[in-house]
Each structure stands twice: as C-alpha cells, then as structure tokens.
Amino acid sequence: MNGNPEFFERLLTEAFEVGVNAAKPLMGVQQCWQGEIRQWLDTVAPERKAVWVYGAGKAAASMASALEFACSDAEQLKGFVVTRRGHEVPTRCIEVVQAAHPVPDEEGQRAALRLIRELSAVPQGDAVIALVSGGGSSLLSVPVPSIPFSDLQQLNRVLLASGAPIQEMNVVRKHVTRSLGGQLAAGCSVPVFQLLISDVPGDAPEFIASGPFVADDSTFRDAMDVLDRWEISAPQSVISHLEAGIRGDVPETPGRDSAVFKQVSTRLLASNALTLDAVALYLQNAGYAVLSLGDSIEGESRDVAGVTAAMVAQIAQGKSNWPKLPVALISGGECTVTLTEKDLESAKGGRNSEFLLALFHALGSMEIPCSVSALAADTDGIDGVGGHAGALLLPGDLDRAATLGLSTKRHLDQHNSYDFFDAMGRLLMTGPTTTNVNDLRIVLIGQPAEAV
C-alpha cells in the first residue's frame, strides 16, 4: 500500500474537520431562529416575559451558545443545559451544567431532577426551547423510585457492553427513568420547541437522547425483550420494575395519542447525513469518485470492517461494477463492540478504532495493488476509552506495524485498539468538538494525481 503518508494524513484529517464543522449548531440555530422559532413564539406566547431554555447532550452547550448569539438581546433567555464534562462552551445567560457520560453520575441525576422541577414551574404565558443532542440519555438519567441510582449506573454499563444497537438500549432507558421517553414533555404545561442534533441512525426523534420530549410507543415488554435478546444481566430492581410495568402496575411512557405532544414542535438541525454530504463534496473536489454507504451502518465493528475490506479489495483490483480509481468509501452510523466481563479488563479504545484495527487486520491478508488509507472517528471527538476521537491508517502502515512487532490479531482479541494505534502514532486526537452526529468512516483507495 504505497503512497505519501503525510499527504493522506492531511487529506483525511481535513475531511473529518469539514464533516464536523458541517454539524456545528451555529448556522442551523441562527436560520431556525430567524425563521420558524420567532414566528412560533409570537403565536404560542405573544405576551411572554421570558423564553426558558433547557436541554441535554454533548452538543447542548454549543447549541445554547448559538441560540444566545442568534437572538442577541431580543429575548430574555433563562434556564440551563447539561453536557458531558469537558464539552462546555462559554454562555451569557443560559447556565451550563456538566455531568458524566456514558455512565451517569450524581451530577447528572441532580440536573435531571432540577430540570423536572423547573419545567413544571415555567410560568403560563412563557415558552420553552429544548436543546437535545446525543448523550442526553445518560446525562439526564434519574431512575424511577424503585431503582437505586447505583443499579441504573450498572444497567448502563451492561447495556454499553452488550453490543445492542443504540435504539434498543434507549428503549430500556426510557422505561427505567423519570426523564426520558416523552416524560419531560408530560411534565411541562407550556409550549415546547425542541431543536435536535441527531447521533442515531435514521434520525428518528424518539431515539435521540431517548426522546425526552418525544412520544414513546415502545412498551415495558419491548424493554424486557431487549434484555432477553441481548442476554443482558440487569440488576434485579430493573427486572422487577419492568415486570411491574408488564403487569400494568406502572403506567407506560406517554405515547403519540397523549395530548401533551400537541404543544411540542420539533426541528432537526444536524445529522450524520449532513456530515457525509459535506465530506463527499470535499473528497470529490480532491479528485475522488465517492461512494457513500449511507448514514445508518450498524453492526459489530469488526464485522463491518470485514465487509468494508472486501469492497476495498474489489475496487482496488479494478473489478467491474465499481468506479475507477481513485475511490473514496464513506459511511456513518454507529457500530458496536460486544464485551465480556473478561474483556473489560483489557479493553481500551472504542468502536471506531476497533473498526479501523479490524480493517487493518483484514487488509493485511489481501492483495491490494494500490495505496489504501483510512480514518474512523466519532464526530464528538471521543471514541470510547482513551480520550481519542478515533484513528488513522496510512500507506506503509502494514510494514510499520511489522517493524514495531505489533499484532493486529492480539490487540483485536483484547479489544485494545488504543494501545495499537498509540504505538503506531496514528491516534486522532481532537478533543471535544462540541457537536455529535455519530461516527464517520473514510477509506481512500488509490491516490489522486496530486499525491503521486
């Protein structure tokens, strides 16, 4: 896999930056404010004294800052948002609270309880703007009274290690908390306009941060089925609560027939699809024929990598029905990594770096007659455990790994992609990006004339 590593490193990192910037909330919030939000406010709350702003997610603080910039001094904004620790940005009047992710902590629980109280106390005649993005499920996790908070934390740990898709994990979360699955909307008596940044495949609002302001048609039985399907050993308090719900002893989360959602308006600001479009245009301008595999790729990271490697080989070998080189394969969505208790002792990395390590391993056994380089990263800047956004694969890295005595198989077996790419000098370190539209994978096959 010959080629200029420096050229491809620059091209890949710039493409990632282009994709992340396309998902930043400033422009989307400003356009929405100048259009439908102001009109909505004048319709539902013409005599308002204040606009109350609440929200949660990895992008919540940057969304709040963007809203302050968009409306300037035209409105009196009050309220707070909760974001992942380290993802805060300066704001003027909307408070930013920080909490843990992906396993909830006490700060997040206190923020959720405070949000429930304040939403119920918003004065009649005012209105609420809700800022919701990925990560909100754990940042707003306050359990139902029958489940100890420590059990909710343990539930999140086993869900994250199960390999279950994010949509199915969120079905469970909705039915064991007091804040998710439309329950914040149910506790608010004034109109709500929610702005969403999606980190879930398909962008369904009910799955973004487990839909705190969105109708939920899933059931306690659905939640129990998720635990059974993925063989998840949940704490007994969780099982007992779900069983009570199945019996009808606990009411279901509010569904689409609930009157509370008649006063909730929704606008999607950014998504993985928007990021892929921006990346595709950038790479086309760089000389690549771009094949987008879509924004809804799911599955075990190493399985997705195996399929991707087979496609790379077909394209590189000039098989029919594929574009001529150079070609860029891009995709989004969210892969998973299934961990056992033993795996947790050695696991270090994330779903993106594991995908890239599995791709690295698969390509090592294939005949690839041209250069291949790749990037896989989370657009929020944090890929699992290690503080990295993801990792890079550059021309010459197969020989580099062999020289360093690194085994792709051993590191895959240990789910330790971080140490592998750290030793290679190929970790992508961006820090928090203050947005979150899920994962971005780019594979460059062949090289444009500029790189020759």
XYZ file of C-alpha atoms in Angstrom:
452
model
C 0.000 0.000 0.000
C 2.368 2.655 -1.277
C 1.715 6.382 -1.109
C 2.678 9.545 0.691
C 1.586 9.194 4.345
C 1.767 12.930 5.054
C -0.493 13.757 2.115
C -3.153 11.253 3.153
C -2.978 12.215 6.828
C -3.689 15.823 5.894
C -6.458 14.875 3.467
C -8.202 12.607 5.959
C -7.992 14.964 8.922
C -9.203 17.881 6.827
C -12.130 15.790 5.589
C -13.017 14.952 9.193
C -12.884 18.631 10.156
C -15.137 19.513 7.220
C -17.655 16.911 8.347
C -17.631 18.066 11.971
C -17.957 21.725 11.019
C -21.000 20.909 8.876
C -22.692 19.603 12.028
C -21.880 22.584 14.271
C -25.113 24.193 15.516
C -24.404 27.909 14.925
C -25.720 28.254 11.375
C -28.656 25.897 11.851
C -29.793 27.579 15.055
C -29.498 31.020 13.503
C -31.534 30.042 10.439
C -34.170 28.384 12.587
C -34.377 31.373 14.925
C -34.789 33.841 12.082
C -37.476 31.653 10.553
C -39.872 29.428 12.396
C -38.887 29.883 16.069
C -39.667 33.596 16.250
C -42.922 33.045 14.402
C -43.754 30.147 16.725
C -43.025 32.238 19.827
C -45.238 35.084 18.636
C -48.026 32.578 18.034
C -47.905 30.477 21.209
C -46.603 33.062 23.720
C -47.262 36.589 22.415
C -47.214 38.087 25.947
C -44.160 36.153 27.157
C -41.927 37.573 29.866
C -39.109 35.103 29.152
C -38.082 32.182 26.973
C -36.942 29.228 29.060
C -34.112 27.149 27.589
C -33.435 23.606 28.773
C -31.557 20.730 27.248
C -29.058 17.919 27.436
C -26.424 16.273 25.270
C -22.830 16.548 24.120
C -23.791 19.462 21.847
C -26.171 21.135 24.315
C -23.736 23.838 25.443
C -22.754 24.835 21.907
C -26.441 24.857 20.948
C -27.159 27.180 23.889
C -24.325 29.492 22.869
C -25.615 29.518 19.286
C -29.124 30.380 20.481
C -27.813 33.278 22.559
C -25.935 34.581 19.524
C -28.938 34.172 17.228
C -31.453 36.031 19.367
C -28.973 38.562 20.804
C -30.900 40.765 23.250
C -34.266 40.304 21.528
C -35.444 37.838 24.195
C -34.860 37.267 27.871
C -33.419 33.766 27.965
C -33.398 31.744 31.191
C -32.643 28.142 32.086
C -29.790 25.657 31.866
C -28.434 22.755 29.822
C -26.416 19.737 30.909
C -23.499 18.484 28.816
C -20.711 15.940 29.078
C -17.840 17.073 31.268
C -15.259 18.807 29.068
C -17.791 19.713 26.340
C -18.805 23.060 27.855
C -18.567 26.384 25.993
C -18.985 29.937 27.353
C -22.551 31.268 27.559
C -24.002 34.586 28.735
C -27.298 33.742 30.400
C -28.042 30.047 29.878
C -26.286 28.063 32.605
C -24.162 25.066 31.592
C -24.074 22.087 33.962
C -21.557 19.275 33.456
C -22.062 15.588 34.176
C -20.588 12.191 33.284
C -21.057 10.172 30.105
C -21.607 7.366 29.132
C -22.228 6.056 32.658
C -24.367 8.587 34.568
C -23.170 10.213 37.794
C -24.722 12.106 40.694
C -24.328 15.470 38.942
C -26.422 14.213 36.050
C -29.063 12.865 38.414
C -29.265 16.200 40.228
C -29.500 18.035 36.903
C -32.332 15.776 35.748
C -34.271 16.296 38.989
C -33.755 20.041 38.738
C -34.917 20.021 35.113
C -38.092 18.136 36.028
C -38.847 20.691 38.771
C -38.115 23.772 36.671
C -40.081 22.576 33.639
C -43.147 22.088 35.792
C -42.765 25.630 37.170
C -42.400 27.591 33.903
C -44.978 30.419 34.138
C -48.054 30.290 31.943
C -47.661 32.670 29.027
C -43.971 31.813 28.571
C -42.486 29.095 26.335
C -39.647 26.559 26.355
C -36.919 25.909 23.789
C -35.444 22.448 24.317
C -31.908 21.736 23.043
C -31.379 17.988 22.682
C -28.451 16.043 21.247
C -26.789 12.661 21.547
C -25.530 11.788 25.004
C -28.643 13.112 26.699
C -29.780 9.641 27.740
C -27.048 9.275 30.358
C -26.795 12.985 31.187
C -30.483 13.047 32.175
C -30.623 9.697 33.936
C -32.696 9.819 37.086
C -34.188 6.424 37.949
C -37.750 5.664 38.968
C -38.101 5.491 42.777
C -37.903 1.697 42.944
C -34.472 1.551 41.251
C -31.379 2.684 43.206
C -29.114 5.036 41.287
C -26.230 2.571 41.573
C -28.387 -0.011 39.785
C -29.114 2.477 36.995
C -25.360 3.012 36.609
C -24.788 -0.742 36.435
C -27.577 -1.090 33.870
C -25.840 1.464 31.659
C -22.556 -0.418 31.946
C -24.030 -3.749 30.865
C -26.057 -2.131 28.080
C -22.922 -0.487 26.678
C -21.028 -3.797 26.748
C -23.865 -5.852 25.247
C -23.442 -4.988 21.582
C -27.083 -3.901 21.352
C -27.910 -1.096 18.872
C -28.401 2.340 20.415
C -32.122 2.323 19.570
C -32.671 -0.832 21.612
C -30.600 0.418 24.531
C -32.733 3.545 24.588
C -35.956 1.516 24.770
C -34.713 0.141 28.085
C -33.530 3.516 29.376
C -36.911 5.112 28.703
C -38.686 2.612 30.932
C -36.443 2.859 33.988
C -36.071 6.644 34.262
C -38.302 9.609 35.091
C -36.938 11.946 32.406
C -36.793 10.074 29.091
C -39.355 8.759 26.620
C -41.528 11.884 26.474
C -41.700 12.306 30.230
C -40.174 15.806 30.260
C -42.859 16.956 27.815
C -45.527 15.401 30.014
C -44.275 17.421 32.978
C -44.349 20.775 31.163
C -47.580 22.771 30.807
C -46.337 25.384 28.275
C -45.474 25.025 24.577
C -42.082 23.497 23.704
C -39.959 23.913 20.581
C -37.203 21.299 20.506
C -34.077 21.573 18.383
C -32.340 18.263 17.724
C -28.856 17.213 16.665
C -29.032 13.534 15.775
C -26.475 10.887 16.632
C -28.685 7.896 15.827
C -29.029 6.022 12.511
C -32.201 7.138 10.778
C -32.559 10.343 12.861
C -35.849 9.264 14.493
C -36.519 11.921 17.183
C -37.714 9.311 19.706
C -34.225 7.776 19.792
C -32.159 10.972 20.012
C -31.170 11.167 23.704
C -34.040 8.708 24.296
C -36.580 11.341 23.276
C -37.273 13.300 26.497
C -39.797 15.499 24.641
C -40.989 12.909 22.095
C -43.886 10.451 22.209
C -42.801 6.894 23.020
C -44.764 3.969 21.619
C -42.424 1.303 22.976
C -43.551 -0.714 25.979
C -42.246 -2.363 29.122
C -42.497 -5.673 27.245
C -40.282 -4.236 24.486
C -37.707 -3.217 27.096
C -37.701 -6.693 28.645
C -37.346 -8.248 25.189
C -34.190 -6.170 24.610
C -32.648 -7.546 27.796
C -33.575 -11.096 26.798
C -32.466 -10.755 23.162
C -29.017 -9.477 24.077
C -28.666 -11.672 27.204
C -28.172 -8.629 29.406
C -27.885 -9.316 33.141
C -29.686 -6.288 34.534
C -29.961 -5.575 38.290
C -32.953 -7.182 39.986
C -34.549 -3.806 40.739
C -34.640 -3.104 36.988
C -36.186 -6.510 36.236
C -38.796 -6.038 38.965
C -39.776 -2.605 37.668
C -40.138 -3.854 34.077
C -42.200 -6.803 35.274
C -44.469 -4.422 37.200
C -44.917 -2.398 34.031
C -45.760 -5.500 32.009
C -48.428 -6.392 34.590
C -49.890 -2.904 34.264
C -48.950 -1.833 37.791
C -46.829 1.018 36.384
C -48.103 3.328 33.621
C -46.412 3.221 30.217
C -44.419 6.201 28.945
C -46.648 8.744 27.134
C -47.455 7.658 23.573
C -48.338 9.569 20.444
C -52.011 9.704 21.452
C -51.119 11.799 24.504
C -52.407 15.376 24.335
C -49.137 16.755 25.757
C -47.390 16.418 22.390
C -49.842 18.749 20.654
C -47.849 21.629 22.120
C -44.404 20.255 21.122
C -42.774 21.363 17.846
C -39.606 19.722 16.511
C -36.797 20.706 14.154
C -33.767 18.589 13.201
C -30.703 20.861 12.953
C -27.891 18.472 12.057
C -27.351 14.809 11.381
C -24.844 12.278 10.134
C -26.262 12.641 6.612
C -25.345 16.334 6.581
C -21.792 15.464 7.602
C -21.495 12.790 4.896
C -22.688 15.234 2.234
C -20.025 17.765 3.254
C -17.278 15.116 3.289
C -18.367 13.758 -0.096
C -18.139 17.203 -1.692
C -14.706 17.813 -0.164
C -13.330 14.482 -1.434
C -14.858 14.938 -4.885
C -13.039 18.253 -5.124
C -9.863 16.403 -4.127
C -10.221 14.101 -7.128
C -12.056 11.059 -5.748
C -15.097 9.213 -7.011
C -17.137 8.989 -3.800
C -19.264 6.017 -2.824
C -21.429 6.775 0.208
C -22.627 3.686 2.044
C -25.106 5.814 3.965
C -25.580 7.145 7.473
C -27.227 4.073 9.012
C -24.456 1.458 9.134
C -24.831 -0.712 12.227
C -23.361 -3.990 13.423
C -20.296 -5.306 15.230
C -17.299 -3.125 14.371
C -15.100 -5.978 13.177
C -17.903 -7.433 11.018
C -18.491 -4.079 9.319
C -14.724 -3.815 8.820
C -14.605 -7.240 7.150
C -17.267 -6.267 4.626
C -15.528 -2.938 4.015
C -12.191 -4.678 3.400
C -13.794 -6.962 0.801
C -15.177 -3.905 -1.008
C -11.770 -2.237 -0.892
C -10.151 -5.277 -2.478
C -12.752 -5.397 -5.273
C -12.310 -1.708 -6.056
C -8.505 -1.814 -5.849
C -8.350 -4.787 -8.203
C -10.475 -2.983 -10.797
C -13.407 -5.394 -10.679
C -16.384 -4.493 -12.845
C -19.359 -2.521 -11.491
C -17.072 -0.374 -9.343
C -15.856 3.153 -10.186
C -12.332 3.599 -11.458
C -9.620 4.695 -9.057
C -9.188 6.782 -7.049
C -12.291 5.982 -4.968
C -13.428 7.120 -1.529
C -15.752 4.950 0.544
C -17.560 6.950 3.230
C -20.141 5.888 5.791
C -21.781 6.897 9.037
C -23.999 5.303 11.632
C -22.925 3.527 14.802
C -21.161 0.199 15.108
C -20.972 -1.749 18.348
C -18.367 -3.671 20.302
C -19.561 -6.592 22.432
C -17.533 -7.108 25.617
C -17.479 -9.872 28.193
C -16.507 -9.318 31.829
C -13.038 -10.642 30.986
C -12.775 -8.236 28.040
C -13.395 -5.290 30.343
C -10.009 -5.953 31.993
C -8.043 -5.281 28.782
C -10.436 -3.253 26.614
C -9.169 0.180 25.681
C -10.280 2.065 22.623
C -13.691 2.475 21.024
C -15.952 1.282 18.255
C -14.201 3.428 15.621
C -10.639 2.473 16.462
C -11.735 -1.179 16.711
C -13.295 -0.913 13.240
C -10.053 0.503 11.878
C -7.923 -2.145 13.581
C -10.156 -4.878 12.142
C -9.892 -3.254 8.705
C -6.101 -3.124 9.141
C -6.080 -6.839 10.033
C -8.269 -7.863 7.093
C -6.304 -5.865 4.517
C -3.086 -7.492 5.689
C -4.149 -10.807 4.132
C -5.363 -9.343 0.816
C -3.692 -8.457 -2.449
C -4.123 -4.689 -2.671
C -2.295 -3.251 -5.718
C -2.694 0.414 -4.759
C -2.481 2.706 -1.762
C -5.175 2.499 0.907
C -5.623 4.957 3.734
C -8.491 5.365 6.187
C -9.941 7.253 9.123
C -12.623 6.193 11.575
C -13.692 8.583 14.307
C -16.561 9.806 16.439
C -17.695 13.305 15.498
C -17.941 14.294 19.172
C -14.159 13.859 19.482
C -14.276 10.977 21.976
C -14.152 7.337 20.880
C -14.756 5.148 23.905
C -11.911 4.848 26.415
C -8.670 6.746 25.822
C -9.509 10.350 25.024
C -9.039 9.946 21.265
C -11.565 10.721 18.518
C -10.518 7.667 16.526
C -7.530 6.603 14.469
C -5.837 6.703 11.063
C -4.485 4.062 8.689
C -1.873 5.401 6.269
C 0.156 3.931 3.377
C 3.094 1.894 4.645
C 1.459 1.123 7.985
C 1.392 -2.643 7.440
C 5.189 -2.657 7.216
C 5.400 -0.156 10.079
C 3.367 -2.428 12.368
C 5.525 -5.425 11.485
C 8.695 -3.474 12.239
C 7.274 -2.458 15.626
C 6.274 -6.054 16.392
C 2.597 -5.166 16.720
C -0.022 -7.866 16.256
C -3.400 -6.770 14.929
C -4.947 -10.089 15.975
C -3.695 -9.888 19.559
C -4.935 -6.339 20.016
C -8.283 -7.221 18.437
C -8.672 -10.212 20.749
C -8.038 -7.888 23.707
C -10.272 -5.122 22.299
C -7.262 -2.870 22.810
C -7.163 -0.753 19.687
C -5.950 2.298 21.613
C -2.538 0.880 22.510
C -2.047 -0.419 18.955
C -2.650 2.931 17.301
C -0.834 4.768 20.061
C 2.293 2.714 19.359
C 1.819 3.403 15.645
C 1.461 7.143 16.217
C -1.895 7.045 14.452
C -4.387 8.146 17.104
C -6.635 11.034 16.060
C -6.681 13.470 18.981
C -9.114 16.356 18.522
C -10.583 16.909 21.961
C -14.344 17.537 22.341
C -15.823 19.031 19.160
C -18.999 20.395 20.890
C -21.233 18.598 18.402
C -22.259 14.973 17.979
C -23.682 13.322 14.870
C -22.264 9.845 15.399
C -19.408 8.162 13.540
C -17.547 8.947 10.338
C -15.566 6.376 8.387
C -13.497 7.260 5.305
C -11.463 4.806 3.189
C -9.376 6.217 0.341
C -8.449 3.686 -2.372
C -5.812 4.853 -4.815
C -4.468 8.356 -4.970
C -5.255 11.499 -6.936
C -2.664 12.972 -9.280
C -1.674 15.498 -6.610
C -0.359 12.716 -4.353
C 1.703 10.896 -6.991
